[in-house]
Amino acid sequence: MAASRAAATPEQASNRLEEQRIRQAASRAAETPEQTTTRLEEQRTRQAASRAAETPEQTTTRLEEQRTRQAASRAAETAEQTTIRNTDKRTRQAASRTAETAEQTTTRLEEQRTRQAASRAAESSEQQQVRREEDRRRRSNSRASRWSFMEREAFQYDPTKNYDNHPQLYIGRMTEICSYCDALKWSGEAPGMCCSNGKVKLPSLRQPPEPLESLMSGTTTTSKHFLENIRKDAIANDGNADTLGQLVILPSTFTGSPRHMHEYTQDAMTYVRNYGRPDLFVTFTCNPTWEEIQEELLDGQNPSDRHDLLARVFKQKLIKLMNIITKSHVFGPTQCWMYSIEWQKRGLPHSHILIWLKDKIKPDEIDSVISAELPDRQQDPRLFQVIVKNMIHGPCGSINPGSSCMKDGKCTKRYPRQLIQDTQTGEDGYPLYRRRSPEDGGFKARIKTKFGNSIQEIEIDNKWVVPYCPLLSRIFQAHINVEYCNSVKSIKYICKYVNKGSDQAMFGFGKDGTTVDEVEQYQLGRCISSNEAVWRILDFSIHERHPTVVHLAVHLENGQRVYFTEDNLHERINEPPKTTLTAFFLLCQKDEFARTLLYCDVPKFYTWNASEKAFKRRVQGTSVPGYRSIRATNALGRVYTVHPNNFECFFLRLLLHTIRGPTSFEALRTVNGRKCATFREACQLLGLLEDDTQWNATMTEAATIQSPSQLRNLFIILLLVCGPSNPGKLWESYKESLTEDILIKARRDNPGLALNYTPDMFNQTLIILEDKALAMAGKDLKQLGLPTPLRTLGDRLTREILRETSYDLNDLNEYISTNEPLLLPDQKAAYNTILDRINRKAGGIIFLDAPGGTGKTFVINLLLAKIRRKSEIAIAVASSGIAATLLHGGRTAHSTLKLPLNLTQCETPLCNISKGTGEAKVLQECKLIVWDECTMAHRKALEALDRTLQDLRGNGKLMGGAVLLLAGDFRQTLPVIPKGTMADELKACLKASYLWRHVHKLELKTNMRVHLQGDVAAGQFAQQLLNLGDGKIVADPTNGLITIPNNFCNIVDSIETLKTSVFPDIRRCFNDHKWLCERAILAPKNYSVNTINLQIQQQLPGVDISYKSIDTVVDIDQAVQYPTEFLNSLEPPGMPPHSLVLKVGSPIILLRNLDAPRLCNGTRLCVKSLMPHVIEATILTGCARGEDVFIPRIPMIPNDIPFEFKRLQFPVRLAFAMSINKAQGQSLKVAGIHLETPCFSHGQLYVACSRVGTGKNLYIFAPDGKTRNIVYRTALQ
């Protein structure tokens, strides 16, 4: 047989085994139970005898073969087979253990423990670490699997599902019995809640005596009257301060006190610092009609009689709510959360909850998560009843002026809300949710409400609905207000509101029986309701959060707080108590890893042992690469805040957030080996403080390497942008360096004279500086705090006119004669139409619709030259600085037209130009105003210009009778509305303006490259771009993604390939400025841009230089509320980061207009030299290409933060990659597009692709070659 089997082919062996399995299955199927038992017993006997005769080597071989077969078998299993096998195994194991005797169970468990102990004793430290990691992973997966049934369910709420009674959500009946005191409890309540596990023993409550027992029964008319009215007397007495017997002063250490709640507000700001703005703000209110409460009420009781039930049930419901948010991830995985409990005046508890999500909710997802509309009664009757009963505000206002929410004739909650068709962004940081009118598909409902002393039925619509999440409302059947936090503007309000604490009251006290003219004493007290009292008695937390925030002490040397008595006075003086700060110094002395940490980072890796007053390494958490014995958790540290008036302690705290691993107070104030006398001095040496030494250092560094003309440019930028406190002193210190070239010229012109600096030379410098200041910002030197130069001619009024009329007429004539014949037919038609409108003085607005490559800039510059040739005024502006540099004499619209900074907040904005000024004179006399890239402008900018021109020109016609030429392409991005929705962008679009109906439209269609060069590939690419911009590429209806055509561009399969395709051999080529400026990678999101920039910069040779910004609040009294490290964490749009890392040779992009048109917002430069206070860079793009310039740190104040804070930093970012919005107006030869995160707004994909002229130089990384192309059809109509 052995020889026969050895000679068999694999197919024969397989057939034989299959036949054997069939015969064996048939044989076993025919067995009687007795035969089966006998066979198995014989099999076990043979197996035992066989294994007893094995040698150790045979046993090892058998087990190894068994493991191999088992592994191969399981690898070949399908998912269904694995499930069946595990189920069978669990069934067999359960049956086996059920049949065990008590002795067998004991023996089995003992053998299991012995084997486990032997196995663990034989483990190496590496094996032990792997085992523990695996155990933690299994436990984590096990916990997660119990809650995975509702993953992201809030985004896909289904009215047909039964969410209510899921075992993980239903809290059940109060059926658990305490084994110590026989108290009834819910299964989710803590075991020792009732009697501390038998430690608290109370005598049985005796029955009340008559007639009290009858009065409390609620079964007779008399007892019902008694129960209904007894509380009215109590409430009346509670409202009368004269009947209060005793006032309890609320100490500052009391849980819920203002100072206590302030600590939690700062903890919330710590979360913001680490994780950004919160995503959701949820208010959850107890519902006294919950069946869990109603079922436990005794006969005749109302929920108001049982505050213990209200508190306990609400606590259980709150736990379930937090579980489905943080464990089931109904909104997606959470990063952190916090909540606090408050009580309404009527006594019901409610919770304010903040949620930070890992994956931010996108603007187009808001409507799927949050609704402010009545549900469809037919499709979702259960949700409809919940919303009508719990989520309707008021009604109030004119319908019910006596409503409790009314104050001064207005609703304090701003109801009724405006009915709108689509969700939009509100100015307070909250969205204006979609509330459709009945005519647009909204629903109505009839509700009964109280008006005075009567109940009436009224009809309501979506104006009165409080925003809610359908899933949460359906599950919990209560008032659950859900708000989306779409802006950093909402942080201040939310973080304070969620921790504001209960209501406060002022009580006055006077002597009984006397007339009190003035209250003798006021004490601040806090109203504690019955429900809050129960909550505290049951020791329920009023505040919870995750992850933990560890509070870290900050104090000067020997400045820690000491508590002492007469007996231990000398001991405490000689040995003051250790604090977390002194323990941190000791830790850094002994622990190498701790010396790599900032003070606030320590709790992530170490726990605070309060009894030993020392930090200990964590034993749980994830391992830290390079430090095998160190574990990391998500715990956060927060150093107590210090007011800036406490100077030294404030600067000490600043250093603790800057210097890693200090070993003592002395080490903390040692900078580059120099021991500073004070912490303030150390901060100054490290450049952490803003003062005029910054500007002195900036000028000193620049003066050593650059020419006087470049130094003058830098000096005027410092005066205009940075606002030094003593500009006159700065002038006196550097006037010789600023005038050096004038002295050299004078010496060269007069070689026989020993000339030195003279007042006339300094005056020439002042004239040059003032000309520069007037050109850049319209300010003279007197306004900037410098001496006024002596001039012989000219004034402000003529200067503005001269700037717009001082063009070389010969150059203009030559430009026109050379280029006018080159106009294509459609260009010539548009050109003649616009000139005809100007010549006829017809005025009005013209829109030149011109896709990329159709010669828009060519036509505009020709029009400008045609008007200026007659010494008439033509103003050229653009929405971006980059676009402005392409126009002859172009400037940005904001700087030229003096558009208000708070444009979007103004109802009827006007340009900040006064009559009688030079700017007004220019606008009064101009014949043509050109506004390029107009599609990026907010409609209110156009309306502000119209009002201003009508006023300045004294002409009520459109644009005051002037011709306004708007040029652009509505396929490109619309006005940027941070976190805005589609409705926000369309509302801001020029086409939404009342002026648009008066606009005359002209079109350019011919692609110049195709027409002039016959480039067929460019023509095909241009047509594909138009199809992309018009939304003609069909998207997959299942996911909304388009497939990028293979003949459109080069599709790459990884980010690395994208980087090497756009920047090949960068270490060799980065010094070639032409090569560097003609390529970039574009991405929709800034976080992708930042990551790519740092990765590419690491490939350059040289050392990284890190520049830290100086961040301060403008109002010093807000410094405690918004500590420095929180300000450092903010990255408002259009601002440089707190930590700016650069290398020599890196491309950078300017974020502010410093010296237009040379240095505009969007100008790209290459770093030439990095000095502590100034960056020297070479301009890569625009009219000043190749010129070297200085860039200083400048103060920047964002306008979309709910408080004023100033960041002093270089106004640049790396520019290997840039955001698509920032790239609009940039021209590239080679472009890469990173679409791992798809585009999120109209026209972004079109803008990104149209930066190049041909598809062969376009590289796109998109998963599976698919991406989202968002096109708003309304914007194109």
Tab-separated table of C-alpha atoms in Angstrom, residues 939-1125:
chain	number	residue	atom	x	y	z
A	939	ARG	CA	-20.882	90.732	-4.949
A	940	LYS	CA	-20.815	93.372	-2.188
A	941	ALA	CA	-17.498	94.677	-3.559
A	942	LEU	CA	-19.178	95.425	-6.886
A	943	GLU	CA	-22.133	97.058	-5.116
A	944	ALA	CA	-19.768	99.164	-2.959
A	945	LEU	CA	-17.988	100.430	-6.082
A	946	ASP	CA	-21.299	101.353	-7.726
A	947	ARG	CA	-22.468	103.389	-4.704
A	948	THR	CA	-19.087	105.109	-4.393
A	949	LEU	CA	-18.858	106.082	-8.081
A	950	GLN	CA	-22.397	107.458	-8.124
A	951	ASP	CA	-21.542	109.570	-5.074
A	952	LEU	CA	-18.112	110.791	-6.213
A	953	ARG	CA	-19.147	111.533	-9.796
A	954	GLY	CA	-22.497	113.057	-8.845
A	955	ASN	CA	-24.160	110.781	-11.373
A	956	GLY	CA	-27.018	108.435	-10.493
A	957	LYS	CA	-26.394	106.196	-13.482
A	958	LEU	CA	-24.858	102.748	-13.209
A	959	MET	CA	-21.226	103.091	-11.995
A	960	GLY	CA	-21.662	106.864	-12.042
A	961	GLY	CA	-21.576	106.862	-15.863
A	962	ALA	CA	-18.123	105.181	-16.094
A	963	VAL	CA	-17.472	101.989	-18.045
A	964	LEU	CA	-16.606	99.020	-15.844
A	965	LEU	CA	-15.081	96.027	-17.623
A	966	LEU	CA	-15.323	92.838	-15.605
A	967	ALA	CA	-13.159	90.000	-16.880
A	968	GLY	CA	-12.983	86.422	-15.748
A	969	ASP	CA	-14.298	82.909	-16.044
A	970	PHE	CA	-17.125	81.630	-13.845
A	971	ARG	CA	-15.808	78.105	-14.320
A	972	GLN	CA	-13.098	79.103	-11.852
A	973	THR	CA	-13.528	79.315	-8.104
A	974	LEU	CA	-16.108	81.695	-6.702
A	975	PRO	CA	-15.558	84.009	-3.675
A	976	VAL	CA	-13.933	82.041	-0.867
A	977	ILE	CA	-16.322	81.573	2.072
A	978	PRO	CA	-14.456	79.691	4.827
A	979	LYS	CA	-16.355	76.474	5.648
A	980	GLY	CA	-19.100	77.762	3.356
A	981	THR	CA	-21.782	75.757	1.630
A	982	MET	CA	-22.866	75.872	-1.995
A	983	ALA	CA	-25.585	78.361	-1.059
A	984	ASP	CA	-22.983	80.609	0.640
A	985	GLU	CA	-20.801	80.744	-2.453
A	986	LEU	CA	-23.686	81.352	-4.826
A	987	LYS	CA	-25.031	84.078	-2.541
A	988	ALA	CA	-21.632	85.819	-2.610
A	989	CYS	CA	-21.202	85.387	-6.383
A	990	LEU	CA	-21.427	88.468	-8.627
A	991	LYS	CA	-24.373	86.904	-10.423
A	992	ALA	CA	-26.370	87.136	-7.185
A	993	SER	CA	-26.019	90.929	-7.173
A	994	TYR	CA	-28.900	93.189	-8.175
A	995	LEU	CA	-26.440	94.797	-10.607
A	996	TRP	CA	-25.896	91.667	-12.687
A	997	ARG	CA	-29.088	92.085	-14.688
A	998	HIS	CA	-27.564	95.286	-16.137
A	999	VAL	CA	-24.365	93.546	-17.301
A	1000	HIS	CA	-23.610	93.225	-21.041
A	1001	LYS	CA	-21.765	89.965	-21.790
A	1002	LEU	CA	-18.963	89.477	-24.359
A	1003	GLU	CA	-17.139	86.215	-25.042
A	1004	LEU	CA	-13.659	85.111	-26.137
A	1005	LYS	CA	-13.605	81.549	-27.465
A	1006	THR	CA	-10.572	81.107	-29.729
A	1007	ASN	CA	-7.540	79.505	-28.091
A	1008	MET	CA	-4.502	81.577	-29.090
A	1009	ARG	CA	-1.988	78.726	-28.877
A	1010	VAL	CA	-4.044	76.622	-31.265
A	1011	HIS	CA	-4.700	79.525	-33.647
A	1012	LEU	CA	-1.163	80.942	-33.774
A	1013	GLN	CA	0.936	77.775	-33.421
A	1014	GLY	CA	-1.405	75.115	-34.769
A	1015	ASP	CA	-0.878	73.038	-31.618
A	1016	VAL	CA	-3.531	70.311	-32.000
A	1017	ALA	CA	-2.725	68.716	-28.637
A	1018	ALA	CA	-3.176	72.077	-26.910
A	1019	GLY	CA	-6.523	72.480	-28.657
A	1020	GLN	CA	-7.700	69.068	-27.489
A	1021	PHE	CA	-6.517	69.863	-23.946
A	1022	ALA	CA	-8.303	73.239	-24.005
A	1023	GLN	CA	-11.572	71.578	-25.093
A	1024	GLN	CA	-11.246	68.948	-22.346
A	1025	LEU	CA	-10.697	71.753	-19.835
A	1026	LEU	CA	-13.897	73.449	-20.978
A	1027	ASN	CA	-15.796	70.183	-20.654
A	1028	LEU	CA	-14.390	69.833	-17.150
A	1029	GLY	CA	-15.317	73.396	-16.218
A	1030	ASP	CA	-18.810	73.063	-17.682
A	1031	GLY	CA	-19.412	69.809	-15.790
A	1032	LYS	CA	-19.871	67.804	-18.981
A	1033	ILE	CA	-17.749	64.855	-17.858
A	1034	VAL	CA	-20.347	62.422	-16.553
A	1035	ALA	CA	-19.975	61.346	-12.919
A	1036	ASP	CA	-20.731	57.907	-11.521
A	1037	PRO	CA	-24.205	58.282	-9.925
A	1038	THR	CA	-23.300	55.867	-7.102
A	1039	ASN	CA	-20.416	57.924	-5.701
A	1040	GLY	CA	-20.433	61.230	-7.605
A	1041	LEU	CA	-16.892	60.694	-8.948
A	1042	ILE	CA	-15.645	61.280	-12.474
A	1043	THR	CA	-13.009	59.127	-14.169
A	1044	ILE	CA	-10.116	61.276	-15.348
A	1045	PRO	CA	-9.564	60.608	-19.099
A	1046	ASN	CA	-6.225	58.903	-19.831
A	1047	ASN	CA	-5.515	61.249	-22.762
A	1048	PHE	CA	-6.087	64.326	-20.588
A	1049	CYS	CA	-2.985	64.151	-18.351
A	1050	ASN	CA	-0.438	61.842	-16.748
A	1051	ILE	CA	-2.114	59.815	-13.982
A	1052	VAL	CA	0.347	58.671	-11.298
A	1053	ASP	CA	-0.197	55.942	-8.745
A	1054	SER	CA	1.401	57.415	-5.609
A	1055	ILE	CA	2.295	60.655	-3.883
A	1056	GLU	CA	6.001	59.846	-4.229
A	1057	THR	CA	5.645	59.485	-7.983
A	1058	LEU	CA	3.769	62.781	-8.094
A	1059	LYS	CA	6.585	64.560	-6.246
A	1060	THR	CA	9.352	63.070	-8.394
A	1061	SER	CA	7.426	63.805	-11.606
A	1062	VAL	CA	6.985	67.495	-10.798
A	1063	PHE	CA	10.362	67.968	-9.060
A	1064	PRO	CA	12.742	65.451	-10.705
A	1065	ASP	CA	16.340	65.485	-9.431
A	1066	ILE	CA	15.537	68.399	-7.136
A	1067	ARG	CA	18.861	68.311	-5.281
A	1068	ARG	CA	20.621	69.210	-8.531
A	1069	CYS	CA	18.046	71.566	-10.039
A	1070	PHE	CA	16.705	73.613	-7.115
A	1071	ASN	CA	19.255	76.415	-7.653
A	1072	ASP	CA	17.827	77.059	-11.139
A	1073	HIS	CA	15.226	79.763	-10.447
A	1074	LYS	CA	13.573	79.393	-13.851
A	1075	TRP	CA	13.155	75.641	-13.301
A	1076	LEU	CA	11.839	76.199	-9.785
A	1077	CYS	CA	9.251	78.897	-10.594
A	1078	GLU	CA	7.611	77.005	-13.445
A	1079	ARG	CA	6.418	74.028	-11.360
A	1080	ALA	CA	4.278	73.341	-8.279
A	1081	ILE	CA	1.992	70.733	-6.743
A	1082	LEU	CA	-1.598	71.813	-6.052
A	1083	ALA	CA	-4.028	70.354	-3.502
A	1084	PRO	CA	-7.522	71.287	-2.273
A	1085	LYS	CA	-6.672	71.265	1.455
A	1086	ASN	CA	-3.967	73.147	3.334
A	1087	TYR	CA	-3.003	70.165	5.479
A	1088	SER	CA	-2.045	68.205	2.325
A	1089	VAL	CA	-0.103	71.220	1.073
A	1090	ASN	CA	1.814	71.591	4.346
A	1091	THR	CA	2.766	67.904	4.428
A	1092	ILE	CA	4.027	67.866	0.837
A	1093	ASN	CA	5.984	71.094	1.342
A	1094	LEU	CA	7.899	69.758	4.325
A	1095	GLN	CA	8.575	66.410	2.625
A	1096	ILE	CA	10.037	68.020	-0.495
A	1097	GLN	CA	12.041	70.579	1.495
A	1098	GLN	CA	13.724	67.713	3.375
A	1099	GLN	CA	15.280	66.633	0.054
A	1100	LEU	CA	17.215	69.900	-0.220
A	1101	PRO	CA	20.726	70.113	1.209
A	1102	GLY	CA	21.373	72.398	4.131
A	1103	VAL	CA	20.037	72.958	7.609
A	1104	ASP	CA	16.445	73.670	8.578
A	1105	ILE	CA	15.894	77.082	10.151
A	1106	SER	CA	12.816	77.356	12.361
A	1107	TYR	CA	11.143	80.693	13.019
A	1108	LYS	CA	8.627	80.865	15.866
A	1109	SER	CA	5.958	83.541	15.740
A	1110	ILE	CA	5.228	85.907	18.622
A	1111	ASP	CA	1.517	85.604	19.352
A	1112	THR	CA	-0.271	87.989	21.708
A	1113	VAL	CA	-3.836	89.010	22.425
A	1114	VAL	CA	-4.554	92.661	21.714
A	1115	ASP	CA	-6.549	93.040	24.941
A	1116	ILE	CA	-4.182	92.128	27.774
A	1117	ASP	CA	-7.106	91.192	30.022
A	1118	GLN	CA	-7.834	88.258	27.678
A	1119	ALA	CA	-4.343	86.794	28.105
A	1120	VAL	CA	-5.491	84.398	30.838
A	1121	GLN	CA	-8.481	83.238	28.807
A	1122	TYR	CA	-6.390	82.699	25.656
A	1123	PRO	CA	-2.888	81.598	26.749
A	1124	THR	CA	0.074	81.875	24.413
A	1125	GLU	CA	0.258	78.176	23.547
